[in-house]
Coordinates of C-alpha atoms in Angstrom, one line a residue:
Chain A
M240 CA -28.3 -4.5 -37.9
R241 CA -25.9 -6.8 -35.9
R242 CA -26.5 -4.8 -32.8
L243 CA -30.2 -5.5 -33.3
L244 CA -29.3 -9.2 -34.0
I245 CA -27.4 -9.3 -30.3
L246 CA -30.0 -7.4 -28.5
L247 CA -32.9 -9.5 -30.1
P248 CA -32.5 -12.6 -27.5
P249 CA -32.3 -10.6 -24.5
L250 CA -35.1 -8.0 -25.7
A251 CA -37.3 -11.1 -26.5
W252 CA -36.9 -12.7 -23.1
L253 CA -37.7 -9.6 -21.3
L254 CA -40.8 -8.9 -23.4
L255 CA -42.0 -12.4 -23.4
L256 CA -41.2 -13.4 -19.6
V257 CA -41.2 -10.2 -17.8
A258 CA -43.3 -7.7 -19.7
A259 CA -46.1 -9.6 -20.9
P260 CA -46.8 -11.6 -17.5
L261 CA -46.4 -8.3 -16.1
L262 CA -49.3 -7.1 -18.3
I263 CA -51.5 -9.8 -17.9
L264 CA -51.1 -9.7 -14.0
G265 CA -52.1 -5.8 -14.1
L266 CA -55.3 -6.8 -16.3
I267 CA -56.5 -9.6 -14.0
A268 CA -55.8 -7.2 -10.8
F269 CA -58.6 -4.8 -12.5
A270 CA -60.8 -7.7 -13.3
E271 CA -63.8 -8.9 -11.4
A272 CA -63.7 -12.6 -9.8
G273 CA -66.3 -14.9 -11.3
P274 CA -67.1 -18.5 -12.0
G275 CA -65.5 -20.3 -14.9
V276 CA -62.0 -21.0 -16.1
P277 CA -60.1 -18.9 -15.7
P278 CA -62.1 -17.7 -12.7
F279 CA -62.6 -14.2 -13.5
I280 CA -64.3 -11.5 -16.0
P281 CA -61.7 -10.1 -18.2
P282 CA -61.7 -6.2 -17.5
V283 CA -61.8 -5.3 -21.2
A284 CA -64.6 -6.9 -23.4
W285 CA -65.0 -6.7 -27.2
A286 CA -68.4 -5.4 -28.3
G287 CA -67.7 -3.7 -31.7
G288 CA -65.0 -1.9 -29.9
P289 CA -63.0 -2.0 -26.6
A290 CA -65.2 -2.1 -23.9
W291 CA -64.2 -1.5 -19.9
Q292 CA -66.0 -3.8 -17.7
G293 CA -63.3 -4.2 -15.1
S294 CA -63.4 -3.3 -11.3
L295 CA -61.2 -1.6 -8.8
E296 CA -62.9 -4.0 -6.0
S297 CA -59.8 -5.8 -5.5
L298 CA -57.4 -3.1 -5.0
G299 CA -60.0 -1.4 -2.7
T300 CA -59.9 -4.9 -0.5
L301 CA -56.3 -4.7 -0.3
I302 CA -56.3 -1.4 0.9
A303 CA -59.7 -1.3 3.2
D304 CA -58.8 -4.6 4.7
P305 CA -56.1 -4.3 7.3
Y306 CA -55.5 -8.1 7.2
Y307 CA -53.4 -7.5 4.0
L308 CA -51.3 -4.7 5.0
E309 CA -50.2 -6.4 8.3
A310 CA -49.3 -9.2 5.8
F311 CA -46.9 -6.9 4.1
L312 CA -45.5 -5.2 6.9
R313 CA -44.9 -8.7 8.5
S314 CA -43.2 -10.0 5.4
L315 CA -41.1 -6.7 5.0
L316 CA -39.7 -7.1 8.8
T317 CA -39.1 -11.0 8.2
A318 CA -37.1 -10.2 5.2
F319 CA -35.3 -7.2 6.8
V320 CA -34.2 -9.5 9.9
T321 CA -33.3 -12.4 7.6
A322 CA -31.3 -10.2 5.5
A323 CA -29.6 -8.7 8.5
L324 CA -29.0 -11.8 10.2
C325 CA -27.4 -13.3 6.7
L326 CA -25.2 -10.4 6.4
L327 CA -23.8 -10.7 10.0
L328 CA -23.1 -14.5 9.5
A329 CA -21.8 -14.1 5.8
Y330 CA -19.4 -11.3 6.4
P331 CA -17.2 -13.3 8.7
M332 CA -17.4 -16.2 6.5
A333 CA -16.5 -14.2 3.4
L334 CA -13.6 -12.6 5.0
G335 CA -12.5 -15.8 5.9
I336 CA -12.8 -17.4 2.5
A337 CA -11.1 -14.1 1.1
G338 CA -8.3 -14.3 3.9
A339 CA -7.6 -18.3 3.2
R340 CA -4.9 -19.9 1.4
P341 CA -5.5 -19.5 -2.6
S342 CA -5.6 -23.6 -2.6
W343 CA -8.4 -23.5 0.2
R344 CA -10.8 -20.8 -1.4
L345 CA -12.5 -22.6 -4.1
P346 CA -13.1 -25.8 -1.9
L347 CA -14.7 -23.4 0.9
L348 CA -16.9 -21.6 -1.6
L349 CA -18.3 -24.8 -3.0
L350 CA -18.9 -25.9 0.8
V351 CA -21.2 -22.6 1.2
L352 CA -23.0 -23.6 -1.9
L353 CA -23.3 -27.4 -1.4
P354 CA -26.7 -27.1 0.1
F355 CA -27.9 -25.9 -3.4
W356 CA -27.2 -29.6 -4.7
T357 CA -29.4 -31.4 -2.5
G358 CA -33.3 -30.8 -2.7
F359 CA -34.7 -27.9 -0.8
L360 CA -37.9 -29.6 0.6
P361 CA -35.9 -32.6 2.2
R362 CA -33.7 -29.8 3.8
L363 CA -36.6 -28.4 5.5
G364 CA -38.0 -31.7 6.3
A365 CA -34.7 -32.1 8.2
W366 CA -35.4 -29.2 10.2
I367 CA -38.7 -30.1 11.1
G368 CA -37.1 -33.4 12.3
L369 CA -34.6 -31.8 14.4
L370 CA -37.2 -29.0 15.8
R371 CA -40.5 -30.8 16.3
D372 CA -41.7 -31.7 19.9
G373 CA -40.3 -35.2 20.0
G374 CA -37.1 -34.2 17.6
W375 CA -33.5 -34.3 18.2
V376 CA -33.0 -30.9 19.6
N377 CA -36.0 -31.6 22.1
G378 CA -34.4 -35.0 22.9
V379 CA -31.0 -33.5 24.1
L380 CA -33.1 -30.9 25.8
C381 CA -34.9 -33.3 27.7
L382 CA -31.9 -35.2 28.8
A383 CA -30.3 -32.1 30.3
G384 CA -33.7 -31.6 32.0
I385 CA -35.2 -28.8 29.9
G386 CA -38.2 -28.6 27.9
P387 CA -39.7 -30.1 25.8
L388 CA -39.8 -26.8 24.3
R389 CA -41.8 -25.5 21.5
L390 CA -39.1 -25.0 18.8
L391 CA -41.2 -25.7 15.5
Y392 CA -43.9 -23.6 14.4
S393 CA -42.2 -20.7 15.9
D394 CA -40.3 -17.4 14.7
L395 CA -37.0 -19.3 15.9
A396 CA -37.8 -22.0 13.5
L397 CA -38.9 -19.3 10.9
Y398 CA -35.4 -17.5 10.8
L399 CA -33.6 -20.6 11.4
G400 CA -34.9 -21.9 7.9
M401 CA -34.8 -18.5 6.2
V402 CA -31.1 -17.7 7.0
H403 CA -29.9 -21.5 6.4
A404 CA -32.0 -20.9 2.8
Y405 CA -30.7 -17.2 1.8
L406 CA -27.2 -17.4 3.4
P407 CA -25.2 -18.6 0.3
F408 CA -26.9 -15.8 -1.8
A409 CA -24.9 -13.0 1.0
V410 CA -21.9 -15.1 1.0
L411 CA -21.1 -15.1 -2.7
P412 CA -21.3 -11.4 -3.5
L413 CA -19.4 -10.5 -0.1
A414 CA -16.7 -13.2 -0.9
T415 CA -16.2 -12.0 -4.4
A416 CA -15.6 -8.4 -3.5
L417 CA -13.2 -9.3 -0.6
L418 CA -11.2 -11.4 -2.6
R419 CA -10.8 -8.9 -5.1
R420 CA -10.0 -6.0 -2.8
D421 CA -6.7 -4.2 -3.1
T422 CA -4.6 -5.4 0.2
S423 CA -2.2 -2.8 -0.3
L424 CA -4.8 -0.6 1.2
E425 CA -4.7 -2.3 4.3
E426 CA -0.9 -2.2 4.4
A427 CA -1.0 1.4 3.8
A428 CA -3.3 1.8 6.9
A429 CA -1.1 -0.5 9.0
D430 CA 2.1 1.4 8.0
L431 CA 0.3 4.7 9.1
G432 CA 0.0 3.1 12.7
A433 CA -3.5 1.7 12.7
K434 CA -4.1 -1.8 14.7
P435 CA -5.7 -4.4 12.9
L436 CA -9.3 -3.6 14.1
T437 CA -8.9 0.1 13.2
V438 CA -7.6 -1.1 9.6
F439 CA -10.8 -3.1 9.3
G440 CA -13.3 -0.5 10.4
S441 CA -11.5 2.4 8.6
V442 CA -10.8 0.7 5.3
T443 CA -11.8 -3.0 4.9
L444 CA -15.5 -2.4 5.8
P445 CA -16.2 1.0 4.4
L446 CA -14.6 -0.4 1.1
S447 CA -16.9 -3.3 1.0
L448 CA -20.1 -1.7 1.8
P449 CA -21.6 -1.5 -2.1
A450 CA -21.0 -5.4 -1.9
A451 CA -22.6 -5.8 1.5
A452 CA -25.8 -3.7 0.2
S453 CA -26.0 -6.0 -2.8
A454 CA -25.8 -9.3 -0.2
F455 CA -28.5 -7.5 1.6
L456 CA -30.7 -6.9 -1.4
L457 CA -30.1 -10.6 -2.8
V458 CA -31.4 -12.1 0.6
F459 CA -34.2 -9.4 1.0
I460 CA -36.2 -9.3 -2.1
P461 CA -36.9 -13.1 -2.5
A462 CA -37.2 -13.5 1.1
A463 CA -40.0 -10.5 1.1
G464 CA -42.0 -13.1 -1.0
E465 CA -40.7 -16.3 0.6
F466 CA -44.0 -18.9 0.9
V467 CA -42.7 -22.3 1.5
I468 CA -40.5 -21.7 4.7
P469 CA -43.0 -19.8 6.9
E470 CA -45.7 -22.5 5.7
L471 CA -43.6 -25.7 6.9
L472 CA -41.5 -24.1 9.8
G473 CA -43.2 -20.6 10.9
P474 CA -45.7 -20.0 13.4
P475 CA -49.4 -20.3 12.1
E476 CA -50.2 -16.6 13.0
A477 CA -47.1 -15.5 10.6
Q478 CA -49.3 -14.6 7.8
L479 CA -46.8 -13.2 5.3
V480 CA -47.6 -12.0 1.7
G481 CA -46.5 -15.4 0.2
R482 CA -48.6 -17.2 2.3
V483 CA -51.8 -15.0 1.8
L484 CA -51.2 -14.7 -1.7
W485 CA -50.8 -18.6 -2.1
G486 CA -54.3 -18.7 0.0
E487 CA -56.1 -16.3 -2.3
F488 CA -54.9 -18.0 -5.5
F489 CA -55.3 -21.6 -4.6
Q490 CA -58.0 -21.7 -1.7
N491 CA -60.3 -18.8 -2.2
R492 CA -59.8 -19.1 -6.2
D493 CA -59.7 -14.8 -6.2
W494 CA -57.1 -14.3 -9.0
P495 CA -57.7 -10.7 -8.9
L496 CA -57.1 -10.0 -5.5
A497 CA -54.0 -12.4 -5.7
A498 CA -52.7 -10.4 -8.8
A499 CA -53.4 -7.1 -6.7
L500 CA -51.4 -8.5 -3.7
A501 CA -48.3 -9.5 -6.3
L502 CA -48.2 -6.1 -7.9
A503 CA -48.3 -4.5 -4.5
L504 CA -45.6 -6.3 -3.3
L505 CA -43.7 -5.3 -6.3
L506 CA -44.5 -1.7 -5.8
L507 CA -43.0 -2.1 -2.1
L508 CA -39.9 -3.8 -3.1
L509 CA -39.0 -0.9 -5.4
P510 CA -38.1 1.6 -2.9
P511 CA -35.8 -0.4 -1.0
I512 CA -34.2 -1.6 -4.2
L513 CA -33.6 2.0 -5.3
L514 CA -32.3 3.2 -1.7
F515 CA -29.9 0.5 -1.5
Q516 CA -28.5 1.0 -5.2
R517 CA -28.0 4.4 -4.4
L518 CA -26.2 3.8 -1.1
G519 CA -24.0 1.2 -3.1
R520 CA -23.0 3.5 -5.7
R521 CA -22.2 6.4 -3.2
A522 CA -20.0 4.2 -1.0
Chain B
M218 CA 31.4 5.5 11.8
N219 CA 28.0 6.7 13.4
L220 CA 25.1 4.2 14.3
A221 CA 23.4 3.0 11.0
L222 CA 19.8 4.4 10.7
L223 CA 18.9 0.8 9.6
A224 CA 21.1 -2.3 9.5
V225 CA 20.2 -5.5 8.0
R226 CA 22.0 -8.6 8.7
G227 CA 21.9 -12.0 6.9
L228 CA 18.6 -11.6 6.1
T229 CA 17.0 -14.2 4.3
K230 CA 13.3 -15.1 3.1
R231 CA 12.2 -18.0 1.0
F232 CA 8.9 -18.0 -0.9
G233 CA 7.9 -21.6 -1.5
A234 CA 11.1 -22.9 -3.2
A235 CA 12.4 -19.4 -4.6
L236 CA 14.9 -17.6 -2.5
A237 CA 14.0 -14.0 -2.7
L238 CA 16.7 -12.8 0.1
D239 CA 19.7 -14.8 0.6
G240 CA 21.5 -13.7 3.8
L241 CA 21.8 -10.0 2.7
D242 CA 23.8 -7.5 4.6
L243 CA 23.2 -3.7 4.3
E244 CA 23.4 -0.5 6.2
V245 CA 21.4 2.8 5.6
R246 CA 22.9 5.7 7.3
P247 CA 20.9 8.8 8.9
G248 CA 19.6 11.2 6.5
E249 CA 20.6 9.2 3.4
F250 CA 18.9 8.6 0.2
L251 CA 19.8 5.0 -0.8
A252 CA 18.6 3.2 -4.1
L253 CA 17.9 -0.2 -3.9
L254 CA 18.8 -1.1 -7.7
G255 CA 17.9 -4.6 -9.2
G256 CA 16.0 -6.5 -11.6
S257 CA 12.7 -8.1 -11.2
G258 CA 13.2 -11.1 -8.8
S259 CA 16.2 -9.6 -7.2
G260 CA 14.4 -9.2 -3.8
K261 CA 14.5 -5.3 -3.8
S262 CA 10.7 -5.2 -3.1
T263 CA 10.9 -8.2 -0.7
L264 CA 13.6 -6.1 1.4
L265 CA 10.8 -3.3 1.8
R266 CA 8.4 -5.5 2.7
L267 CA 10.2 -7.0 5.3
V268 CA 11.4 -3.8 7.1
A269 CA 7.9 -2.5 6.8
G270 CA 6.7 -6.0 8.7
F271 CA 4.2 -7.1 5.8
E272 CA 6.5 -10.1 5.6
V273 CA 8.4 -12.0 8.3
P274 CA 12.0 -12.9 7.5
D275 CA 13.1 -16.8 7.5
A276 CA 16.4 -15.7 9.2
G277 CA 18.6 -12.8 9.6
R278 CA 18.0 -9.5 11.7
M279 CA 16.9 -5.9 11.3
L280 CA 17.7 -2.9 13.4
L281 CA 16.4 0.5 13.2
E282 CA 18.6 2.6 15.2
G283 CA 20.0 -0.4 17.0
R284 CA 16.6 -1.7 17.8
D285 CA 15.6 -5.0 16.6
L286 CA 12.3 -5.0 14.6
A287 CA 11.8 -8.7 15.0
G288 CA 8.3 -9.1 16.2
L289 CA 7.1 -5.8 16.0
P290 CA 3.6 -5.5 13.9
P291 CA 3.6 -3.1 11.0
H292 CA 1.5 -0.4 12.8
A293 CA 4.1 -0.5 15.7
R294 CA 7.1 0.1 13.5
P295 CA 8.6 3.9 13.1
V296 CA 8.9 3.4 9.3
G297 CA 7.0 5.0 6.6
M298 CA 6.2 3.7 3.1
M299 CA 5.2 4.5 0.0
F300 CA 3.5 2.4 -2.3
Q301 CA 4.0 1.6 -5.7
S302 CA 0.3 1.8 -6.6
Y303 CA 0.2 4.6 -4.4
A304 CA -2.4 2.9 -2.0
L305 CA -4.6 5.9 -1.4
F306 CA -7.8 5.5 0.4
P307 CA -10.3 6.0 -2.5
H308 CA -13.4 6.7 0.1
L309 CA -11.5 9.5 1.8
T310 CA -10.6 13.2 0.7
V311 CA -6.8 14.1 0.1
F312 CA -7.1 15.8 3.6
D313 CA -8.2 12.6 5.5
N314 CA -5.6 10.6 3.5
V315 CA -2.6 12.5 4.8
A316 CA -4.5 13.2 8.2
Y317 CA -4.9 8.9 8.7
G318 CA -1.4 8.6 10.3
L319 CA -1.9 11.5 12.6
R320 CA -5.1 10.6 13.8
R321 CA -4.1 7.1 14.6
E322 CA -1.3 8.7 16.7
G323 CA -4.3 10.5 18.6
T324 CA -3.0 13.9 17.6
A325 CA -4.9 17.2 18.3
R326 CA -7.5 18.3 16.1
A327 CA -5.9 21.6 15.2
E328 CA -2.4 20.0 15.1
I329 CA -3.4 17.7 12.6
G330 CA -4.9 20.5 10.5
R331 CA -1.8 22.6 10.7
R332 CA 0.4 19.7 9.6
V333 CA -1.7 18.2 6.8
G334 CA -2.0 21.9 5.3
E335 CA 1.7 22.2 5.8
A336 CA 2.3 18.8 3.8
L337 CA -0.1 19.8 1.3
A338 CA 1.7 23.0 0.8
M339 CA 5.0 21.5 0.3
V340 CA 3.9 19.7 -2.8
G341 CA 1.5 22.6 -3.9
L342 CA -2.0 20.7 -3.4
E343 CA -3.4 23.0 -0.7
A344 CA -6.5 23.3 -3.1
M345 CA -7.3 19.5 -3.6
A346 CA -7.6 19.1 0.1
G347 CA -11.5 18.0 -0.6
R348 CA -11.0 16.1 -3.3
K349 CA -11.1 12.3 -3.7
P350 CA -7.9 10.4 -5.0
Q351 CA -9.8 9.5 -8.4
Q352 CA -10.2 13.0 -9.2
L353 CA -6.8 13.6 -9.1
S354 CA -4.0 13.4 -11.8
G355 CA -1.2 10.7 -11.5
G356 CA 1.2 13.1 -10.5
Q357 CA -0.9 14.7 -8.0
R358 CA -1.7 11.4 -6.6
Q359 CA 2.0 10.3 -6.2
R360 CA 2.3 13.4 -4.1
V361 CA -0.5 12.9 -2.1
A362 CA 1.0 9.4 -1.4
L363 CA 4.5 10.9 -0.9
V364 CA 3.3 13.4 1.7
R365 CA 0.9 11.0 3.4
S366 CA 4.0 8.8 4.2
L367 CA 6.1 11.7 5.3
V368 CA 3.6 13.7 7.6
K369 CA 4.2 11.4 10.6
R370 CA 8.1 12.5 10.3
P371 CA 9.4 8.8 10.3
R372 CA 13.2 8.4 10.5
L373 CA 13.2 6.1 7.5
L374 CA 11.0 6.1 4.2
L375 CA 10.5 3.3 2.0
L376 CA 9.7 3.8 -1.5
D377 CA 8.5 1.0 -3.7
E378 CA 9.2 2.5 -7.2
P379 CA 7.8 5.8 -6.5
L380 CA 8.2 7.1 -10.1
A381 CA 7.3 4.3 -12.0
A382 CA 3.7 5.1 -12.7
L383 CA 4.7 8.8 -14.0
D384 CA 5.0 9.8 -17.3
A385 CA 8.5 10.1 -18.8
G386 CA 8.3 13.7 -19.1
L387 CA 7.0 14.2 -15.3
R388 CA 9.5 11.8 -13.9
E389 CA 12.6 13.5 -14.0
R390 CA 11.1 16.7 -12.3
T391 CA 9.4 14.8 -9.5
G392 CA 12.6 12.4 -9.0
L393 CA 14.2 15.9 -8.2
E394 CA 11.5 17.2 -6.0
L395 CA 11.6 13.8 -4.0
R396 CA 15.1 14.5 -3.4
A397 CA 14.6 18.0 -2.6
L398 CA 12.0 16.9 0.2
Q399 CA 14.4 14.2 1.4
R400 CA 16.9 16.7 2.2
R401 CA 14.4 19.1 3.7
T402 CA 13.0 16.3 6.1
G403 CA 16.3 14.8 6.6
A404 CA 14.7 11.2 6.9
G405 CA 16.6 8.4 5.4
F406 CA 15.3 7.4 2.1
V407 CA 15.5 3.8 0.6
M408 CA 13.9 3.8 -2.9
V409 CA 13.3 0.6 -4.8
T410 CA 14.0 1.2 -8.7
H411 CA 14.7 -0.7 -11.7
D412 CA 15.7 2.2 -13.3
Q413 CA 19.5 2.7 -13.1
A414 CA 19.4 6.2 -14.7
E415 CA 17.0 7.3 -11.7
A416 CA 19.1 5.7 -9.1
L417 CA 22.4 7.5 -10.4
A418 CA 20.3 10.9 -10.5
L419 CA 19.0 10.9 -7.3
A420 CA 20.5 8.5 -4.8
D421 CA 23.6 9.2 -2.4
R422 CA 24.3 5.6 -2.3
I423 CA 23.3 2.9 -4.6
A424 CA 22.9 -0.9 -3.5
V425 CA 22.8 -3.3 -6.6
L426 CA 20.6 -6.5 -5.8
E427 CA 21.1 -9.6 -7.5
A428 CA 19.2 -12.8 -7.0
G429 CA 18.7 -11.8 -3.3
R430 CA 22.3 -10.8 -2.5
L431 CA 24.2 -7.4 -2.4
A432 CA 26.4 -7.3 -5.6
Q433 CA 27.8 -3.8 -4.6
C434 CA 26.8 -0.8 -2.7
G435 CA 28.4 2.8 -2.8
P436 CA 28.2 6.1 -4.3
P437 CA 26.7 6.0 -7.9
A438 CA 30.2 7.4 -9.6
E439 CA 32.0 4.7 -7.6
L440 CA 29.5 2.1 -9.0
Y441 CA 29.3 3.5 -12.5
E442 CA 33.2 3.9 -12.8
R443 CA 34.4 0.9 -10.8
P444 CA 31.8 -1.8 -10.6
A445 CA 33.2 -4.8 -8.7
T446 CA 31.0 -7.3 -10.6
R447 CA 29.9 -8.6 -14.2
F448 CA 26.4 -8.0 -13.0
V449 CA 27.0 -4.4 -11.8
A450 CA 28.9 -3.7 -15.1
R451 CA 26.3 -4.7 -17.2
F452 CA 23.5 -3.4 -15.3
L453 CA 24.8 0.0 -14.8
G454 CA 25.5 1.5 -18.3
A455 CA 25.6 -1.9 -20.3
A456 CA 29.3 -2.3 -20.3
N457 CA 31.0 -4.6 -22.8
V458 CA 32.6 -7.4 -20.6
L459 CA 36.0 -8.9 -21.9
E460 CA 37.5 -12.0 -20.3
G461 CA 40.8 -13.4 -20.8
K462 CA 44.2 -14.8 -19.5
V463 CA 46.7 -12.6 -18.2
R464 CA 49.9 -12.8 -20.1
A465 CA 53.7 -12.6 -18.5
D466 CA 53.8 -8.8 -19.4
G467 CA 50.6 -8.1 -17.4
A468 CA 48.2 -7.6 -20.4
V469 CA 45.1 -9.5 -20.7
E470 CA 44.4 -11.3 -23.9
A471 CA 40.8 -11.4 -24.3
G472 CA 39.9 -13.1 -27.8
A473 CA 40.8 -10.6 -30.6
C474 CA 41.5 -7.8 -28.2
R475 CA 44.7 -7.1 -25.9
L476 CA 44.1 -5.3 -22.7
A477 CA 46.7 -3.2 -21.1
L478 CA 45.3 -2.5 -17.7
P479 CA 46.8 0.6 -15.9
H480 CA 47.7 -1.4 -12.8
G481 CA 48.5 -4.5 -14.7
A482 CA 47.5 -8.1 -13.3
A483 CA 49.0 -11.3 -11.9
P484 CA 50.4 -13.5 -15.0
G485 CA 48.4 -16.8 -15.3
E486 CA 45.2 -15.7 -14.0
T487 CA 42.0 -15.7 -15.7
L488 CA 40.1 -11.8 -15.7
A489 CA 37.2 -10.2 -16.4
V490 CA 37.4 -6.7 -17.6
A491 CA 34.7 -4.0 -17.9
L492 CA 34.8 -1.5 -20.8
R493 CA 32.1 1.2 -21.1
P494 CA 30.7 1.7 -24.7
E495 CA 31.3 5.7 -24.4
R496 CA 35.1 5.2 -23.7
I497 CA 35.6 3.2 -27.1
R498 CA 36.7 5.9 -29.6
L499 CA 36.5 5.2 -33.8
L500 CA 40.3 5.8 -34.8
P501 CA 41.6 6.6 -38.2
G502 CA 44.0 4.0 -40.1
A503 CA 45.0 0.7 -38.1
P504 CA 44.0 0.3 -34.3
P505 CA 46.8 -0.2 -31.8
V506 CA 48.2 -3.5 -30.7
A507 CA 47.1 -3.0 -27.2
N508 CA 43.6 -1.2 -26.1
G509 CA 42.6 -1.4 -29.6
V510 CA 40.9 -3.8 -32.0
G511 CA 39.4 -3.8 -35.8
G512 CA 36.1 -5.0 -36.3
V513 CA 33.3 -4.9 -38.7
L514 CA 30.0 -2.8 -38.1
R515 CA 27.2 -5.2 -37.8
D516 CA 24.6 -2.9 -36.9
I517 CA 24.0 0.8 -35.7
A518 CA 21.0 2.5 -34.1
Y519 CA 20.2 6.1 -33.4
R520 CA 19.7 7.1 -30.0
G521 CA 19.0 10.9 -30.0
D522 CA 22.4 12.0 -28.3
G523 CA 24.5 9.6 -30.3
W524 CA 24.6 6.4 -32.1
M525 CA 25.0 2.9 -30.7
A526 CA 27.0 0.7 -32.9
L527 CA 27.4 -3.1 -32.5
V528 CA 31.0 -4.0 -33.8
A529 CA 31.6 -7.7 -34.7
L530 CA 35.3 -8.8 -33.7
P531 CA 37.3 -11.1 -35.8
D532 CA 36.9 -14.0 -32.5
G533 CA 33.2 -13.6 -33.0
A534 CA 32.5 -11.4 -30.1
E535 CA 30.5 -8.1 -30.3
L536 CA 31.4 -4.8 -28.7
R537 CA 29.0 -2.1 -28.0
V538 CA 30.5 1.1 -29.0
A539 CA 28.9 4.7 -28.2
L540 CA 29.4 7.1 -31.1
P541 CA 29.0 10.7 -30.7
V542 CA 26.7 12.5 -32.9
G543 CA 28.2 15.4 -35.5
A544 CA 30.2 12.9 -37.7
A545 CA 28.4 10.9 -40.3
P546 CA 27.7 7.5 -38.9
P547 CA 29.6 4.7 -40.5
D548 CA 27.8 2.3 -42.9
P549 CA 26.9 -1.4 -41.7
G550 CA 29.7 -3.9 -43.0
S551 CA 32.5 -1.1 -43.2
H552 CA 36.0 -1.8 -41.1
L553 CA 36.3 0.1 -38.2
A554 CA 39.5 0.6 -36.0
L555 CA 38.5 1.3 -32.4
G556 CA 40.7 2.2 -29.4
W557 CA 40.4 3.3 -25.7
P558 CA 42.4 4.4 -23.1
A559 CA 43.9 2.5 -20.3
E560 CA 41.8 4.0 -17.5
A561 CA 38.6 3.0 -19.2
L562 CA 39.3 -0.8 -18.3
V563 CA 38.0 -2.0 -14.7
A564 CA 39.1 -5.4 -13.6
L565 CA 35.9 -7.1 -12.4
H566 CA 36.3 -9.5 -9.2
A567 CA 33.4 -11.9 -10.2

């Protein structure tokens, strides 16, 4: 009885805020778009009993039109590159924090988190100001006789923004794992004749792989559905799932197609999540 | 005397305001088993970490076979170390753990296979070569850690509490195996321990550390029978330490006890004398005037191989007395007459 009481809040949370929305999303995905508020005809009607009046049209569109497939592939690629860049930058940062004097560690971690304390949109606005044709970066480049270059609305700007926004998510799990590591293992390796780089490659790095996998995932998953950064900084041709979804929902008011897109993204993200979890467990 | 395997001169190490080692001088002879004995904070583990190169001394020198170790990084020091936690690599098999040091030397594959096989056979773990450390028992892990540090045949092996993590039953046998392995390899062993019984049983010589300094160094029997200081006397075998002025006839007047030392002492000086609990006997009748005292039994505890009695003396001091089993133990509160031979008394220098 007491166990049930303890489990009730998380269970209610999961039912109300995860399972129920997913169910509604699934129903909308099988509905037919139509005029009205909300702009679709419910797939199941009540006429003396439940009667099916949904359609598979949205799912069909998703598969038939290469536009959507391309958006998915682009999103996965963008998320992968973002996560890889974050991991490459975060690992040395985390190693530095873990190796710092104890009194320095907390301030350094807080510095990593500091961007979270200011608004997300103003920070992106700052990037726009830096990168636009008449911006600061191009101003300096012009003084040096180069440019102006087209920096804003490019892949460079997109990845600058993505890495900037997601880096803390990669630093935190890595720093935690590296702080908790048993340094006597590294001492043992050195004592057995391993030079510092060999110690890192044969002991520190392999033992931190599970943390690296979770850092990668923590960036990859939200990055795959990112909408704001590609919209504000990315090139116009970068039609990522987040942007396409937004367009279908708010501009075309095609809720069933938007719902089908959201479900497909969820399904696409499952395999990498399971793969990384298994990698993490094995390492 | 032949060249020391390891010579430590005036070694000093501070951690912030705390002085871990305070001008320590120590020598390890080739092929000897030296135990570093001391309480927590005595600096014994710090000494190992300095010799292995994990810490840098604030002052003093360390010479390994005459060669100064200063400035040599850990990987370049021909010194092996066995960690108290064993520090086995959890992501490598037993074989790869033991082979790790040989691979860093660039030893040929076949040679590595042969030497790792030999090393594992030495401790009866050939069948475990393919397992990961977490699939082994505590005793097996201890042996893997030991042969991993020995497989490179270091001239000097440092062991940080190598038996501390084992069950009491396993500890004695493993200790004897450790010493047999030391004899076979001929390497010098320096073993840190806080367990005096372990040090007495295994070591050729014991170095007792107190507050970062060497209190006494010598063979176990010498340290036990002729402790130089109060600390050594109390730390090894929990001796009674009695203190008093030397009288005109050479006996020491220590409270209620009159101690007649075998060699006498200079009259007038204050002297501390060690008296081991097991050298004190229960006497029938009245105690002798010298080397005897009467007291009241305050408390008594059974210890399996005998009784440990706490006897209150008329001057308020207490004597620890070890009584053999067999005779019925006296009741608390009863008056006892105690006596001891003159040879049991050891004058202490500090």
